[in-house]
PDB file of C-alpha atoms and ligand atoms in Angstrom:
ATOM      1  CA  UNK A 186     101.784  91.628  47.011  1.00 54.00           C
ATOM      2  CA  UNK A 187      97.912  91.926  47.542  1.00 92.00           C
ATOM      3  CA  UNK A 188      95.626  94.222  49.767  1.00 98.00           C
ATOM      4  CA  UNK A 189      94.837  92.829  52.733  1.00 98.00           C
ATOM      5  CA  UNK A 190      91.248  93.493  54.477  1.00 98.00           C
ATOM      6  CA  UNK A 191      91.904  95.348  57.803  1.00 98.00           C
ATOM      7  CA  UNK A 192      90.999  94.364  61.690  1.00 98.00           C
ATOM      8  CA  UNK A 193      88.839  96.810  63.176  1.00 98.00           C
ATOM      9  CA  UNK A 194      91.194  97.894  65.923  1.00 97.00           C
ATOM     10  CA  UNK A 195      87.245  97.572  67.840  1.00 98.00           C
ATOM     11  CA  UNK A 196      84.468  95.302  68.673  1.00 98.00           C
ATOM     12  CA  UNK A 197      81.649  95.340  65.901  1.00 98.00           C
ATOM     13  CA  UNK A 198      79.454  96.277  69.017  1.00 98.00           C
ATOM     14  CA  UNK A 199      81.858  98.804  70.213  1.00 98.00           C
ATOM     15  CA  UNK A 200      79.859 101.738  68.302  1.00 98.00           C
ATOM     16  CA  UNK A 201      76.508 100.345  69.403  1.00 98.00           C
ATOM     17  CA  UNK A 202      73.480 102.238  70.013  1.00 98.00           C
ATOM     18  CA  UNK A 203      74.815 104.732  67.450  1.00 98.00           C
ATOM     19  CA  UNK A 204      76.596 101.766  64.641  1.00 98.00           C
ATOM     20  CA  UNK A 205      74.623  98.204  65.447  1.00 98.00           C
ATOM     21  CA  UNK A 206      76.888  95.151  65.565  1.00 98.00           C
ATOM     22  CA  UNK A 207      74.771  93.206  62.772  1.00 98.00           C
ATOM     23  CA  UNK A 208      75.754  95.999  60.374  1.00 98.00           C
ATOM     24  CA  UNK A 209      79.163  96.640  61.001  1.00 98.00           C
ATOM     25  CA  UNK A 210      80.146  92.893  61.275  1.00 98.00           C
ATOM     26  CA  UNK A 211      78.278  92.727  57.521  1.00 98.00           C
ATOM     27  CA  UNK A 212      79.555  95.916  56.810  1.00 98.00           C
ATOM     28  CA  UNK A 213      83.037  94.847  57.121  1.00 98.00           C
ATOM     29  CA  UNK A 214      83.518  91.323  56.595  1.00 98.00           C
ATOM     30  CA  UNK A 215      81.296  91.217  53.524  1.00 98.00           C
ATOM     31  CA  UNK A 216      81.501  94.341  51.654  1.00 98.00           C
ATOM     32  CA  UNK A 217      84.714  95.434  52.133  1.00 98.00           C
ATOM     33  CA  UNK A 218      85.757  91.865  52.283  1.00 98.00           C
ATOM     34  CA  UNK A 219      84.396  91.856  48.836  1.00 98.00           C
ATOM     35  CA  UNK A 220      85.503  94.959  47.557  1.00 98.00           C
ATOM     36  CA  UNK A 221      89.473  93.782  48.936  1.00 98.00           C
ATOM     37  CA  UNK A 222      89.135  90.232  47.632  1.00 98.00           C
ATOM     38  CA  UNK A 223      87.566  92.228  43.758  1.00 98.00           C
ATOM     39  CA  UNK A 224      90.885  94.438  43.531  1.00 98.00           C
ATOM     40  CA  UNK A 225      92.826  91.844  44.110  1.00 98.00           C
ATOM     41  CA  UNK A 226      91.401  90.260  41.245  1.00 98.00           C
ATOM     42  CA  UNK A 227      91.466  93.195  38.838  1.00 98.00           C
ATOM     43  CA  UNK A 228      95.322  93.863  39.768  1.00 97.00           C
ATOM     44  CA  UNK A 229      96.235  90.474  39.575  1.00 96.00           C
ATOM     45  CA  UNK A 230      98.915  90.092  36.607  1.00 95.00           C
ATOM     46  CA  UNK A 231      98.573  93.804  35.361  1.00 96.00           C
ATOM     47  CA  UNK A 232     100.995  96.426  36.080  1.00 95.00           C
ATOM     48  CA  UNK A 233      99.160  96.814  39.077  1.00 97.00           C
ATOM     49  CA  UNK A 234     100.347  95.043  40.894  1.00 94.00           C
ATOM     50  CA  UNK A 235     102.980  95.739  43.610  1.00 92.00           C
ATOM     51  CA  UNK A 236     101.781 100.137  43.672  1.00 97.00           C
ATOM     52  CA  UNK A 237     100.085 101.856  46.214  1.00 98.00           C
ATOM     53  CA  UNK A 238      96.127 102.250  47.121  1.00 98.00           C
ATOM     54  CA  UNK A 239      97.041 105.852  46.783  1.00 98.00           C
ATOM     55  CA  UNK A 240      99.212 104.987  43.441  1.00 98.00           C
ATOM     56  CA  UNK A 241      95.986 103.568  41.931  1.00 98.00           C
ATOM     57  CA  UNK A 242      93.753 105.807  42.931  1.00 98.00           C
ATOM     58  CA  UNK A 243      95.755 108.351  41.431  1.00 98.00           C
ATOM     59  CA  UNK A 244      95.782 107.571  38.236  1.00 98.00           C
ATOM     60  CA  UNK A 245      92.329 106.212  38.637  1.00 98.00           C
ATOM     61  CA  UNK A 246      91.135 107.420  34.517  1.00 98.00           C
ATOM     62  CA  UNK A 247      93.687 104.964  33.313  1.00 97.00           C
ATOM     63  CA  UNK A 248      91.552 101.823  34.731  1.00 97.00           C
ATOM     64  CA  UNK A 249      88.803  99.457  34.295  1.00 97.00           C
ATOM     65  CA  UNK A 250      85.764 100.213  36.459  1.00 98.00           C
ATOM     66  CA  UNK A 251      85.906  96.976  38.864  1.00 98.00           C
ATOM     67  CA  UNK A 252      89.379  98.692  39.517  1.00 98.00           C
ATOM     68  CA  UNK A 253      87.384 102.420  40.197  1.00 98.00           C
ATOM     69  CA  UNK A 254      84.821 100.490  42.363  1.00 98.00           C
ATOM     70  CA  UNK A 255      86.856  98.404  44.202  1.00 98.00           C
ATOM     71  CA  UNK A 256      90.285 100.126  44.836  1.00 98.00           C
ATOM     72  CA  UNK A 257      87.849 103.261  46.043  1.00 98.00           C
ATOM     73  CA  UNK A 258      85.914 100.300  48.277  1.00 98.00           C
ATOM     74  CA  UNK A 259      88.965  99.630  49.452  1.00 98.00           C
ATOM     75  CA  UNK A 260      90.425 102.852  50.752  1.00 99.00           C
ATOM     76  CA  UNK A 261      87.331 104.280  51.448  1.00 99.00           C
ATOM     77  CA  UNK A 262      86.591 101.482  54.265  1.00 99.00           C
ATOM     78  CA  UNK A 263      89.773 101.618  55.484  1.00 98.00           C
ATOM     79  CA  UNK A 264      89.734 104.848  56.401  1.00 98.00           C
ATOM     80  CA  UNK A 265      85.988 105.482  57.585  1.00 99.00           C
ATOM     81  CA  UNK A 266      86.727 102.363  60.182  1.00 98.00           C
ATOM     82  CA  UNK A 267      89.362 104.896  61.129  1.00 98.00           C
ATOM     83  CA  UNK A 268      88.243 107.806  61.859  1.00 98.00           C
ATOM     84  CA  UNK A 269      85.619 106.640  64.314  1.00 98.00           C
ATOM     85  CA  UNK A 270      85.513 104.508  67.713  1.00 98.00           C
ATOM     86  CA  UNK A 271      84.104 103.812  71.024  1.00 97.00           C
ATOM     87  CA  UNK A 272      84.998 106.887  72.665  1.00 92.00           C
ATOM     88  CA  UNK A 273      84.185 109.139  69.408  1.00 96.00           C
ATOM     89  CA  UNK A 274      81.788 112.576  69.513  1.00 97.00           C
ATOM     90  CA  UNK A 275      83.089 115.578  71.119  1.00 97.00           C
ATOM     91  CA  UNK A 276      84.415 118.469  68.910  1.00 97.00           C
ATOM     92  CA  UNK A 277      88.456 118.459  67.797  1.00 98.00           C
ATOM     93  CA  UNK A 278      91.055 120.446  69.316  1.00 96.00           C
ATOM     94  CA  UNK A 279      94.171 121.912  68.789  1.00 97.00           C
ATOM     95  CA  UNK A 280      95.134 123.230  64.930  1.00 97.00           C
ATOM     96  CA  UNK A 281      92.473 121.064  63.715  1.00 98.00           C
ATOM     97  CA  UNK A 282      89.348 122.964  65.414  1.00 98.00           C
ATOM     98  CA  UNK A 283      91.933 126.308  64.398  1.00 98.00           C
ATOM     99  CA  UNK A 284      91.351 125.212  60.584  1.00 98.00           C
ATOM    100  CA  UNK A 285      88.192 124.406  61.202  1.00 98.00           C
ATOM    101  CA  UNK A 286      86.634 127.854  62.160  1.00 98.00           C
ATOM    102  CA  UNK A 287      88.610 129.489  59.629  1.00 98.00           C
ATOM    103  CA  UNK A 288      88.060 127.753  56.936  1.00 98.00           C
ATOM    104  CA  UNK A 289      83.797 127.071  57.494  1.00 98.00           C
ATOM    105  CA  UNK A 290      83.207 129.974  60.357  1.00 98.00           C
ATOM    106  CA  UNK A 291      82.514 127.062  63.062  1.00 98.00           C
ATOM    107  CA  UNK A 292      82.719 123.839  64.014  1.00 98.00           C
ATOM    108  CA  UNK A 293      78.568 123.792  63.392  1.00 98.00           C
ATOM    109  CA  UNK A 294      78.680 125.523  60.178  1.00 98.00           C
ATOM    110  CA  UNK A 295      81.296 122.577  58.654  1.00 98.00           C
ATOM    111  CA  UNK A 296      78.964 120.395  60.894  1.00 98.00           C
ATOM    112  CA  UNK A 297      75.608 121.814  59.014  1.00 98.00           C
ATOM    113  CA  UNK A 298      77.709 121.797  55.445  1.00 98.00           C
ATOM    114  CA  UNK A 299      78.656 118.058  55.904  1.00 98.00           C
ATOM    115  CA  UNK A 300      75.426 117.063  56.752  1.00 98.00           C
ATOM    116  CA  UNK A 301      74.151 118.597  54.135  1.00 98.00           C
ATOM    117  CA  UNK A 302      76.733 116.869  51.666  1.00 98.00           C
ATOM    118  CA  UNK A 303      75.739 113.633  53.185  1.00 98.00           C
ATOM    119  CA  UNK A 304      71.977 113.469  53.519  1.00 98.00           C
ATOM    120  CA  UNK A 305      71.902 115.065  49.112  1.00 97.00           C
ATOM    121  CA  UNK A 306      74.422 113.079  47.513  1.00 96.00           C
ATOM    122  CA  UNK A 307      71.590 111.019  45.640  1.00 94.00           C
ATOM    123  CA  UNK A 308      71.986 106.831  45.669  1.00 96.00           C
ATOM    124  CA  UNK A 309      75.013 105.803  47.342  1.00 98.00           C
ATOM    125  CA  UNK A 310      78.728 107.379  48.268  1.00 98.00           C
ATOM    126  CA  UNK A 311      79.993 109.149  50.895  1.00 98.00           C
ATOM    127  CA  UNK A 312      80.636 112.921  52.259  1.00 98.00           C
ATOM    128  CA  UNK A 313      83.760 114.015  52.608  1.00 98.00           C
ATOM    129  CA  UNK A 314      85.808 116.730  54.705  1.00 98.00           C
ATOM    130  CA  UNK A 315      89.161 117.073  52.481  1.00 98.00           C
ATOM    131  CA  UNK A 316      92.785 119.085  52.532  1.00 98.00           C
ATOM    132  CA  UNK A 317      93.442 120.749  49.310  1.00 97.00           C
ATOM    133  CA  UNK A 318      97.030 121.364  48.539  1.00 93.00           C
ATOM    134  CA  UNK A 319      97.818 124.356  50.523  1.00 91.00           C
ATOM    135  CA  UNK A 320      95.554 123.357  53.433  1.00 94.00           C
ATOM    136  CA  UNK A 321      92.547 124.598  52.652  1.00 98.00           C
ATOM    137  CA  UNK A 322      89.521 121.902  54.468  1.00 98.00           C
ATOM    138  CA  UNK A 323      86.230 121.160  51.788  1.00 98.00           C
ATOM    139  CA  UNK A 324      83.215 119.319  52.470  1.00 98.00           C
ATOM    140  CA  UNK A 325      82.290 117.539  49.166  1.00 98.00           C
ATOM    141  CA  UNK A 326      80.516 114.401  48.776  1.00 98.00           C
ATOM    142  CA  UNK A 327      80.512 111.815  45.807  1.00 98.00           C
ATOM    143  CA  UNK A 328      79.389 108.883  44.590  1.00 98.00           C
ATOM    144  CA  UNK A 329      79.331 105.210  44.234  1.00 98.00           C
ATOM    145  CA  UNK A 330      83.123 104.717  46.084  1.00 98.00           C
ATOM    146  CA  UNK A 331      85.146 107.165  43.917  1.00 98.00           C
ATOM    147  CA  UNK A 332      86.793 110.057  46.343  1.00 98.00           C
ATOM    148  CA  UNK A 333      88.893 112.649  46.369  1.00 98.00           C
ATOM    149  CA  UNK A 334      91.776 110.933  46.047  1.00 98.00           C
ATOM    150  CA  UNK A 335      91.106 110.284  42.333  1.00 98.00           C
ATOM    151  CA  UNK A 336      92.134 111.864  39.601  1.00 98.00           C
ATOM    152  CA  UNK A 337      88.973 112.034  38.276  1.00 98.00           C
ATOM    153  CA  UNK A 338      87.055 113.985  41.346  1.00 98.00           C
ATOM    154  CA  UNK A 339      85.002 117.185  40.943  1.00 95.00           C
ATOM    155  CA  UNK A 340      86.825 117.998  44.531  1.00 97.00           C
ATOM    156  CA  UNK A 341      90.709 116.901  44.889  1.00 98.00           C
ATOM    157  CA  UNK A 342      92.571 116.776  48.022  1.00 98.00           C
ATOM    158  CA  UNK A 343      93.062 114.272  51.074  1.00 98.00           C
ATOM    159  CA  UNK A 344      89.885 112.734  52.675  1.00 98.00           C
ATOM    160  CA  UNK A 345      91.239 113.555  56.531  1.00 98.00           C
ATOM    161  CA  UNK A 346      86.811 111.964  57.314  1.00 98.00           C
ATOM    162  CA  UNK A 347      84.276 110.613  55.189  1.00 98.00           C
ATOM    163  CA  UNK A 348      80.993 109.402  55.867  1.00 98.00           C
ATOM    164  CA  UNK A 349      79.787 105.986  54.354  1.00 98.00           C
ATOM    165  CA  UNK A 350      75.852 106.883  52.902  1.00 98.00           C
ATOM    166  CA  UNK A 351      75.338 103.883  51.218  1.00 98.00           C
ATOM    167  CA  UNK A 352      72.454 102.441  52.442  1.00 97.00           C
ATOM    168  CA  UNK A 353      74.041  99.557  53.352  1.00 98.00           C
ATOM    169  CA  UNK A 354      75.965 101.100  56.036  1.00 98.00           C
ATOM    170  CA  UNK A 355      72.684 101.969  57.740  1.00 98.00           C
ATOM    171  CA  UNK A 356      69.371 100.436  56.586  1.00 97.00           C
ATOM    172  CA  UNK A 357      69.401  97.372  59.422  1.00 97.00           C
ATOM    173  CA  UNK A 358      68.609  99.870  62.250  1.00 97.00           C
ATOM    174  CA  UNK A 359      67.534 102.883  60.056  1.00 98.00           C
ATOM    175  CA  UNK A 360      65.672 102.374  57.222  1.00 97.00           C
ATOM    176  CA  UNK A 361      65.426 104.828  55.144  1.00 96.00           C
ATOM    177  CA  UNK A 362      66.221 107.456  57.468  1.00 97.00           C
ATOM    178  CA  UNK A 363      69.515 108.587  56.419  1.00 97.00           C
ATOM    179  CA  UNK A 364      69.476 111.688  58.591  1.00 98.00           C
ATOM    180  CA  UNK A 365      69.530 109.974  61.915  1.00 98.00           C
ATOM    181  CA  UNK A 366      72.168 107.829  60.574  1.00 98.00           C
ATOM    182  CA  UNK A 367      73.972 110.769  59.385  1.00 98.00           C
ATOM    183  CA  UNK A 368      73.081 112.404  63.477  1.00 98.00           C
ATOM    184  CA  UNK A 369      74.346 109.701  65.395  1.00 98.00           C
ATOM    185  CA  UNK A 370      77.168 109.188  63.362  1.00 98.00           C
ATOM    186  CA  UNK A 371      78.851 112.305  65.141  1.00 98.00           C
ATOM    187  CA  UNK A 372      78.724 110.373  68.091  1.00 98.00           C
ATOM    188  CA  UNK A 373      81.276 107.853  66.939  1.00 98.00           C
ATOM    189  CA  UNK A 374      84.020 109.876  64.784  1.00 98.00           C
ATOM    190  CA  UNK A 375      87.387 109.419  66.420  1.00 98.00           C
ATOM    191  CA  UNK A 376      88.848 113.305  66.092  1.00 98.00           C
ATOM    192  CA  UNK A 377      92.406 112.295  67.083  1.00 98.00           C
ATOM    193  CA  UNK A 378      92.639 110.226  63.840  1.00 98.00           C
ATOM    194  CA  UNK A 379      90.910 113.119  61.774  1.00 98.00           C
ATOM    195  CA  UNK A 380      93.879 115.415  63.830  1.00 98.00           C
ATOM    196  CA  UNK A 381      96.649 113.091  62.579  1.00 98.00           C
ATOM    197  CA  UNK A 382      96.020 112.854  59.266  1.00 98.00           C
ATOM    198  CA  UNK A 383      95.447 117.028  58.987  1.00 98.00           C
ATOM    199  CA  UNK A 384      98.407 117.315  60.064  1.00 96.00           C
ATOM    200  CA  UNK A 385     100.337 114.213  58.075  1.00 86.00           C
TER     201      UNK A 385
HETATM  202 MN1  MN3 B 497      79.906 100.284  52.737  1.00 88.64          MN
END
């Protein structure tokens, strides 16, 4: 079995004006495409062949940098495309909204903490909303293509929302203005999908 680059469920221009079509196309076909094929190269002929990506990430401390970087890149972008959509934006509802209010005080307080994690992640990386064992929600960030499923992560748990803050995710449209990209992201967050991951 090998890992496959997923198709997006929406067009490359569907997230405009918040994320431009050219960025989406290059990000999906070139960046995510490269992580996927390099992950396949890295696991080919090893005992990781046939394992799920979640199984591989859970034991990442025992694997090569190629598996860590490309396995993270494969998983992180799969999640990223799914938690965004053309009908995104607004606020979460139901159990997820209740949990955010309980663990952060309010939706606005959560957003501020997430924005801060995304803006202050030095260099390349990701900001995350994570469901920890027991159901508590926390915000964290990780360098490069690391994520909270990895056994080496500072903050562990199941990521239910992620924002790519590598320059390749925003530079064509926003250049160095990462905070503008972060603030535009909220207009495309697909809260039903985040809620599905929270419940899962
Ligand atoms: Mn990326």
